[in-house]
Amino acid sequence: MTIQLRSPSYFVLASLLDGALHGYVIIKRVEALSDGAVRLAAGSLYAVLDRLADAGLVEVVNEEIVNGRARRYYALTTDGGTALQDEATRLAAAAKVVTNATARRRAISTAVSPA
């Protein structure tokens, strides 16, 4: 399963690597993991979580009532962990084109070598 994840989805999945979290903590973790580049409002977070749940990448693993409101805890599924790892690998390979001159020259010379 190879899918490209948008930044919010990528960082939401990454926030769940160390275990299940509820919405507020996911929002804070996403902001920290992305160095502030991704900031999610509650409505945006739950839209992302709904899409990820529909795709089978996260699941609700616990629900409790706090101050009269439901607090759901979300966790990565096996497919979610795989999708996150695949995306991290894809991003690392894409970054290597910019950050590693030797790899870039090797790729260019391979692509333009006469047959």
Tab-separated table of C-alpha atoms in Angstrom:
chain	number	residue	atom	x	y	z
A	1	MET	CA	0.000	0.000	0.000
A	2	THR	CA	1.745	3.147	-1.191
A	3	ILE	CA	-0.098	6.401	-0.666
A	4	GLN	CA	1.149	9.947	-0.441
A	5	LEU	CA	0.102	11.657	2.757
A	6	ARG	CA	-0.477	15.386	3.070
A	7	SER	CA	1.483	17.091	5.843
A	8	PRO	CA	-1.390	17.151	8.372
A	9	SER	CA	-2.083	13.432	7.896
A	10	TYR	CA	1.627	12.580	8.020
A	11	PHE	CA	2.158	14.445	11.285
A	12	VAL	CA	-1.058	13.119	12.851
A	13	LEU	CA	0.133	9.567	12.134
A	14	ALA	CA	3.626	10.436	13.416
A	15	SER	CA	2.112	11.832	16.620
A	16	LEU	CA	0.620	8.395	17.311
A	17	LEU	CA	3.870	6.436	16.919
A	18	ASP	CA	4.397	6.173	20.681
A	19	GLY	CA	0.839	5.234	21.568
A	20	ALA	CA	-2.776	6.316	21.631
A	21	LEU	CA	-3.602	9.988	22.204
A	22	HIS	CA	-6.689	12.168	22.400
A	23	GLY	CA	-7.370	15.180	20.192
A	24	TYR	CA	-5.821	18.020	22.214
A	25	VAL	CA	-2.584	16.114	22.725
A	26	ILE	CA	-2.478	15.182	19.025
A	27	ILE	CA	-2.812	18.880	18.107
A	28	LYS	CA	0.081	19.818	20.407
A	29	ARG	CA	2.235	16.870	19.294
A	30	VAL	CA	1.678	17.681	15.592
A	31	GLU	CA	2.751	21.262	16.176
A	32	ALA	CA	5.876	20.141	18.060
A	33	LEU	CA	6.851	17.420	15.569
A	34	SER	CA	6.458	19.792	12.617
A	35	ASP	CA	8.359	22.627	14.356
A	36	GLY	CA	5.200	24.723	14.131
A	37	ALA	CA	4.767	24.231	10.378
A	38	VAL	CA	1.493	22.330	10.855
A	39	ARG	CA	-1.057	23.831	13.224
A	40	LEU	CA	-4.421	22.148	13.385
A	41	ALA	CA	-7.632	23.585	14.751
A	42	ALA	CA	-9.942	21.054	16.383
A	43	GLY	CA	-12.259	20.910	13.360
A	44	SER	CA	-9.343	20.299	11.004
A	45	LEU	CA	-7.912	17.612	13.245
A	46	TYR	CA	-11.154	15.658	13.391
A	47	ALA	CA	-11.572	15.896	9.618
A	48	VAL	CA	-8.068	14.419	9.230
A	49	LEU	CA	-8.777	11.717	11.832
A	50	ASP	CA	-12.047	10.806	10.102
A	51	ARG	CA	-10.254	10.425	6.736
A	52	LEU	CA	-7.484	8.371	8.325
A	53	ALA	CA	-10.030	6.164	10.118
A	54	ASP	CA	-12.002	5.670	6.887
A	55	ALA	CA	-8.746	4.595	5.214
A	56	GLY	CA	-8.039	2.138	8.051
A	57	LEU	CA	-4.900	3.983	9.195
A	58	VAL	CA	-6.104	4.972	12.686
A	59	GLU	CA	-8.744	3.646	15.027
A	60	VAL	CA	-10.506	4.742	18.199
A	61	VAL	CA	-9.140	2.567	20.988
A	62	ASN	CA	-10.740	4.159	24.033
A	63	GLU	CA	-13.398	6.674	24.918
A	64	GLU	CA	-14.060	8.340	28.235
A	65	ILE	CA	-16.282	11.157	29.472
A	66	VAL	CA	-14.376	14.155	30.849
A	67	ASN	CA	-16.345	17.167	32.099
A	68	GLY	CA	-19.417	15.832	30.320
A	69	ARG	CA	-17.673	15.508	26.946
A	70	ALA	CA	-16.498	12.414	25.122
A	71	ARG	CA	-12.733	12.109	24.830
A	72	ARG	CA	-11.645	9.621	22.171
A	73	TYR	CA	-8.193	8.121	22.055
A	74	TYR	CA	-6.800	7.310	18.624
A	75	ALA	CA	-4.062	4.833	17.749
A	76	LEU	CA	-2.223	3.765	14.616
A	77	THR	CA	-3.371	0.593	12.960
A	78	THR	CA	-0.847	-1.772	11.409
A	79	ASP	CA	-1.711	-0.288	8.006
A	80	GLY	CA	-1.257	3.202	9.454
A	81	GLY	CA	2.233	2.365	10.675
A	82	THR	CA	3.098	0.899	7.281
A	83	ALA	CA	1.728	3.929	5.414
A	84	LEU	CA	3.681	6.274	7.682
A	85	GLN	CA	6.919	4.321	7.191
A	86	ASP	CA	6.383	4.201	3.415
A	87	GLU	CA	5.811	7.955	3.312
A	88	ALA	CA	8.886	8.630	5.473
A	89	THR	CA	10.971	6.521	3.078
A	90	ARG	CA	9.550	8.369	0.061
A	91	LEU	CA	10.229	11.767	1.641
A	92	ALA	CA	13.774	10.778	2.591
A	93	ALA	CA	14.506	9.666	-0.976
A	94	ALA	CA	13.079	12.921	-2.331
A	95	ALA	CA	15.120	14.964	0.161
A	96	LYS	CA	18.286	13.104	-0.838
A	97	VAL	CA	18.011	14.642	-4.319
A	98	VAL	CA	18.495	18.058	-2.731
A	99	THR	CA	20.752	17.277	0.230
A	100	ASN	CA	23.172	14.729	-1.255
A	101	ALA	CA	25.183	16.022	-4.218
A	102	THR	CA	26.818	12.631	-4.840
A	103	ALA	CA	23.469	10.848	-5.100
A	104	ARG	CA	22.156	13.613	-7.347
A	105	ARG	CA	25.160	13.386	-9.720
A	106	ARG	CA	24.868	9.594	-9.778
A	107	ALA	CA	21.157	9.800	-10.668
A	108	ILE	CA	21.796	12.391	-13.371
A	109	SER	CA	24.696	10.492	-14.926
A	110	THR	CA	22.683	7.268	-14.960
A	111	ALA	CA	19.751	9.010	-16.613
A	112	VAL	CA	21.801	10.655	-19.377
A	113	SER	CA	24.334	7.892	-20.099
A	114	PRO	CA	24.309	6.647	-23.705
A	115	ALA	CA	22.899	3.171	-24.116
